[in-house]
Amino acid sequence: MDVDTGKRFPLRILLAEDNAINQQVLFRLLQRHGYTADVVSNGLEALNAASRQSYDVCLMDCFMPEMDGLEATRHIRQRIHPCPVIVAVTAAALEEEKKACLQAGMHMYIAKPIRAEQLMRTLYKCWQVKTREINIESLQQEILSAPSSHFNYY
Amino acid sequence: MMSPTIPARIERPSTRHFKHHRMIIVKNLYNDGWLNSHFHEILQLQDADNPAFVREILSLYVSDSRRLINLMNRPLGMDTVNYKEISVHVRGLLGSSLDIGAEGISKACLRLFNGTKAENKEETVLALKQLTSEFNKMKPKLEHLVQMERLILQSVLYRGWNDGHESSQIGCETKRSREA
């Protein structure tokens, strides 16, 4: 784990996750790599946070109370400019879910359990968007080919 | 005048013993299929800045899992089963189980998730019974691990206090030898 990653590739991160365990694990994973994040517990709070200040990336759980990640994404894409890179974070990685994420306008997708290496690769891509090395819209092409899960269900 | 020899840092026997015991508990949890290799990533998130991380996460996981399983049972008691409500709670438990590497519970969640998707009451009831049974078997093992983490932390903190006490004694001896 490289604690300097956050210094080398700084990003303003918003973490939208309702489950306390997932929140703590993901936040701690970010911390160990030199990042910090603002944490919210539902889509409505994510929308409000994104309206108040600019973020480079939003790690968005798809299923949350009050307003889920998909709806929050739609609102953020309509109202917030420039839009942060929105990364879908979800457990049951079904093909129909990936399509729903794509249709809602999410840019990237990572399946739980989230591995450190995978998270850092994702954040590096967000850094490349921030520095305009790559175009934000080009990220969506990878959603459908993103690995479903590291978890071997059977 | 020779400098006093500072003794090398040696782990207290109690800390070594507790760490060894923890290693055995974790190894058994892996071998019995309760945890998978992802738990190793959780262990790596604990360090000197967050020495109680594993204990806190596991304690939270146990209490939150119990809460979610209780919530899953409620809709099954109604005349019309709200499968969507059950699946929301299953997703929550699946997510946290995946995140800590709780393989057995994750698999049981997936079976239940399939039952709710099919809206099959018999399948859902059976899957929920299996999930509850898996959780009840796993819970004491995780609680044992939490207890071991607590003992390790206490023994390390005690050693830190003791080392501070010993260091101040060495400092006094150094001063006395200089004055001599």
XYZ file of C-alpha atoms in Angstrom:
334
model
C 0.000 0.000 0.000
C 1.495 3.302 -1.101
C 0.567 6.176 1.200
C 1.933 8.678 -1.309
C -0.520 7.819 -4.089
C -2.922 10.500 -2.877
C -0.133 13.095 -2.964
C 1.052 12.116 -6.430
C -2.468 11.926 -7.898
C -4.643 14.167 -5.703
C -8.395 13.883 -6.105
C -11.411 15.329 -4.311
C -13.497 12.273 -3.530
C -17.131 11.907 -2.502
C -18.113 8.523 -1.090
C -21.833 7.714 -1.180
C -22.518 4.497 0.753
C -25.272 3.696 3.253
C -23.731 0.580 4.821
C -21.504 1.518 7.783
C -19.110 -1.400 7.289
C -18.617 -0.684 3.593
C -18.150 3.001 4.408
C -15.408 2.290 6.940
C -13.589 -0.269 4.798
C -13.587 1.918 1.706
C -12.655 5.050 3.647
C -9.796 3.232 5.356
C -8.602 1.826 2.026
C -8.509 5.351 0.630
C -6.700 6.629 3.730
C -3.985 3.979 3.460
C -3.239 5.281 -0.006
C -3.079 8.887 1.083
C -6.587 9.904 0.098
C -9.447 11.287 2.091
C -13.124 11.527 1.163
C -16.339 13.227 2.151
C -18.832 10.543 3.139
C -22.603 10.609 2.661
C -25.243 7.933 3.259
C -27.698 8.265 0.397
C -28.178 9.655 -3.073
C -29.898 12.834 -1.931
C -26.982 13.730 0.346
C -24.619 12.951 -2.539
C -26.506 15.339 -4.809
C -26.493 18.070 -2.146
C -22.779 17.598 -1.469
C -21.933 17.713 -5.187
C -24.000 20.910 -5.503
C -22.120 22.576 -2.652
C -18.594 21.829 -3.801
C -16.695 20.432 -6.709
C -15.523 16.800 -6.666
C -13.278 14.959 -9.067
C -14.801 11.573 -8.392
C -17.883 10.164 -6.719
C -17.793 6.549 -5.508
C -21.497 5.758 -5.635
C -23.207 2.740 -4.147
C -26.065 1.851 -6.482
C -28.628 0.887 -3.862
C -29.221 3.347 -1.053
C -32.313 4.553 0.829
C -34.166 7.789 0.087
C -32.501 8.218 -3.322
C -30.529 5.412 -4.908
C -27.235 5.825 -6.733
C -28.791 5.583 -10.179
C -31.239 8.420 -9.602
C -28.581 10.521 -7.873
C -26.354 10.022 -10.898
C -29.065 11.217 -13.272
C -29.558 14.391 -11.218
C -25.830 15.045 -10.879
C -25.285 14.671 -14.606
C -28.117 17.077 -15.339
C -27.223 19.735 -12.794
C -23.514 19.608 -11.971
C -20.948 20.959 -14.416
C -18.262 19.877 -14.720
C -19.538 16.545 -13.623
C -17.362 14.361 -11.375
C -16.395 10.916 -12.601
C -19.139 8.737 -11.140
C -17.982 5.236 -10.239
C -20.679 2.661 -9.515
C -19.868 0.452 -6.528
C -22.077 -2.572 -6.094
C -22.267 -6.088 -4.671
C -24.507 -8.222 -6.888
C -22.848 -7.571 -10.203
C -25.523 -8.638 -12.667
C -25.419 -7.752 -16.358
C -28.718 -5.892 -16.092
C -27.258 -3.828 -13.265
C -24.303 -2.812 -15.366
C -26.664 -1.725 -18.127
C -28.729 0.274 -15.635
C -25.540 2.015 -14.438
C -24.625 2.854 -18.003
C -28.103 4.185 -18.786
C -28.112 6.307 -15.631
C -24.895 7.910 -16.834
C -22.329 6.365 -14.526
C -18.833 6.437 -15.969
C -17.150 3.460 -14.350
C -18.046 0.369 -12.383
C -16.319 -1.621 -9.677
C -17.705 -4.741 -8.020
C -17.381 -5.658 -4.359
C -15.229 -6.870 -2.773
C -13.091 -3.925 -3.743
C -9.411 -4.735 -3.973
C -6.845 -2.031 -3.297
C -5.185 -2.472 -6.680
C -8.478 -2.222 -8.529
C -9.488 0.896 -6.603
C -6.161 2.599 -7.298
C -6.378 1.775 -11.019
C -9.851 3.321 -11.044
C -8.685 6.439 -9.213
C -5.738 6.773 -11.574
C -8.179 6.883 -14.489
C -10.112 9.591 -12.643
C -6.813 11.472 -12.322
C -6.294 11.146 -16.056
C -9.745 12.650 -16.610
C -8.930 15.492 -14.218
C -5.705 16.260 -16.077
C -7.517 15.838 -19.402
C -5.332 12.971 -20.536
C -8.509 11.061 -21.322
C -12.076 12.061 -22.030
C -14.650 11.375 -19.301
C -17.213 9.986 -21.724
C -14.773 7.388 -23.060
C -14.811 5.671 -19.652
C -18.356 4.391 -20.174
C -17.229 1.996 -22.904
C -15.528 -0.090 -20.225
C -18.600 -0.545 -18.022
C -20.025 -3.528 -19.841
C -16.672 -5.256 -20.030
C -15.789 -4.547 -16.381
C -15.240 -7.732 -14.335
C -18.470 -8.742 -12.594
C -16.979 -9.779 -9.310
C -13.901 -11.290 -7.739
C -16.265 -13.485 -5.804
C -16.751 -16.978 -7.189
C -20.381 -17.543 -6.420
C -20.210 -21.244 -7.221
C 32.639 6.590 29.966
C 30.573 3.945 28.222
C 26.930 4.514 27.163
C 24.436 2.208 28.831
C 23.281 -0.662 26.642
C 19.653 -0.180 25.665
C 17.964 -3.578 25.509
C 16.449 -4.575 22.150
C 12.666 -4.362 21.967
C 11.211 -7.738 22.691
C 7.535 -8.545 22.446
C 5.991 -9.455 25.737
C 5.170 -13.159 25.948
C 1.478 -12.296 26.290
C 1.394 -10.284 23.019
C 3.227 -13.058 21.164
C 0.873 -15.627 22.599
C -2.251 -13.678 21.655
C -0.955 -13.007 18.133
C -0.183 -16.688 17.677
C -3.659 -17.579 18.895
C -5.160 -15.037 16.499
C -3.242 -16.562 13.613
C -4.693 -19.977 14.459
C -8.234 -18.600 14.650
C -7.908 -16.853 11.285
C -6.329 -19.932 9.682
C -9.236 -22.088 10.912
C -11.747 -19.566 9.598
C -10.062 -19.742 6.171
C -9.824 -23.548 6.204
C -13.468 -23.977 7.249
C -14.650 -21.661 4.455
C -15.977 -18.878 6.677
C -13.459 -16.317 5.427
C -11.669 -15.971 2.115
C -8.438 -14.271 1.075
C -10.120 -10.857 0.997
C -9.988 -10.844 4.801
C -6.225 -10.486 4.432
C -6.834 -7.074 2.843
C -8.895 -6.100 5.910
C -6.011 -7.139 8.186
C -3.678 -4.940 6.149
C -5.865 -1.908 6.829
C -4.945 -2.102 10.509
C -1.801 -0.293 11.575
C -0.383 1.825 14.382
C -2.714 4.700 13.437
C -5.769 2.430 13.534
C -4.836 -0.426 15.878
C -8.456 -1.350 16.618
C -9.708 -1.366 13.014
C -10.216 -5.128 12.670
C -11.955 -5.418 16.032
C -14.272 -2.494 15.245
C -15.166 -3.729 11.770
C -15.889 -7.283 12.914
C -17.964 -6.109 15.899
C -19.952 -3.834 13.619
C -20.378 -6.638 11.083
C -21.747 -9.053 13.680
C -24.275 -6.576 15.109
C -25.329 -5.236 11.695
C -25.747 -8.737 10.249
C -28.018 -9.747 13.120
C -30.101 -6.623 12.553
C -30.426 -7.246 8.805
C -31.387 -10.902 9.257
C -34.115 -9.861 11.708
C -35.386 -7.363 9.143
C -35.428 -10.048 6.441
C -37.697 -12.239 8.549
C -40.404 -9.626 9.014
C -41.873 -9.508 5.461
C -42.158 -13.317 5.393
C -44.713 -13.145 8.180
C -47.111 -11.056 6.050
C -49.883 -12.416 3.829
C -48.258 -10.779 0.814
C -44.503 -11.094 0.907
C -42.625 -7.937 0.018
C -39.667 -9.535 -1.797
C -38.219 -6.162 -2.705
C -37.899 -5.258 0.972
C -36.113 -8.540 1.715
C -33.777 -8.114 -1.251
C -32.768 -4.632 -0.040
C -31.573 -6.127 3.256
C -29.920 -9.069 1.497
C -27.982 -6.667 -0.703
C -26.825 -4.815 2.393
C -25.595 -8.013 4.057
C -24.058 -9.289 0.828
C -22.123 -6.041 0.384
C -20.658 -6.028 3.891
C -19.948 -9.784 3.762
C -18.070 -9.407 0.488
C -16.144 -6.457 1.874
C -14.784 -8.389 4.856
C -14.322 -11.684 3.009
C -17.120 -13.573 4.771
C -17.422 -16.229 2.089
C -19.958 -18.537 3.734
C -22.404 -15.709 4.489
C -21.905 -14.204 1.003
C -22.889 -17.487 -0.651
C -25.927 -17.850 1.615
C -26.946 -14.267 0.739
C -26.742 -15.044 -2.944
C -29.020 -18.074 -2.572
C -31.533 -15.901 -0.720
C -31.186 -13.123 -3.284
C -32.081 -15.623 -6.040
C -35.134 -16.707 -4.059
C -36.391 -13.129 -3.757
C -35.755 -12.486 -7.441
C -37.849 -15.533 -8.334
C -40.476 -14.394 -5.749
C -40.646 -17.969 -4.555
C -41.748 -18.082 -0.906
C -40.625 -21.644 -0.238
C -37.182 -21.016 -1.712
C -36.900 -17.704 0.146
C -37.890 -19.197 3.505
C -35.443 -22.091 3.103
C -32.617 -19.792 1.989
C -33.244 -17.447 4.914
C -33.137 -20.395 7.343
C -29.803 -21.443 5.838
C -28.459 -17.896 6.069
C -29.546 -17.629 9.707
C -27.938 -20.974 10.483
C -24.656 -19.954 8.788
C -24.612 -16.690 10.684
C -25.299 -18.384 14.044
C -22.367 -20.741 13.425
C -20.009 -17.986 12.301
C -20.919 -15.434 14.977
C -19.105 -17.042 17.954
C -15.987 -17.575 15.827
C -15.883 -13.908 14.836
C -16.552 -12.880 18.422
C -13.612 -15.030 19.517
C -11.445 -13.223 16.968
C -12.707 -9.858 18.231
C -11.798 -10.895 21.771
C -8.286 -11.864 20.640
C -7.850 -8.495 18.881
C -8.895 -6.760 22.111
C -6.352 -8.747 24.140
C -3.564 -8.016 21.651
C -4.321 -4.297 21.726
C -4.436 -4.266 25.536
C -1.138 -6.123 25.792
C 0.533 -3.766 23.294
C -0.759 -0.699 25.154
C 0.454 -2.149 28.440
C 3.850 -2.805 26.890
C 3.954 0.794 25.648
C 3.315 2.092 29.173
C 5.883 -0.277 30.590
C 8.452 0.663 27.928
C 7.918 4.315 28.782
C 8.483 3.473 32.443
C 11.645 1.474 31.595
C 12.933 4.274 29.302
C 12.632 6.816 32.087
C 14.624 4.462 34.349
C 17.360 4.133 31.687
C 17.396 7.918 31.369
C 17.949 8.202 35.136
C 20.789 5.660 34.997
C 22.431 7.582 32.120
C 22.261 10.798 34.101
C 23.689 9.087 37.192
C 26.596 7.572 35.203
C 27.382 11.006 33.704
C 27.406 12.567 37.131
C 29.690 9.841 38.486
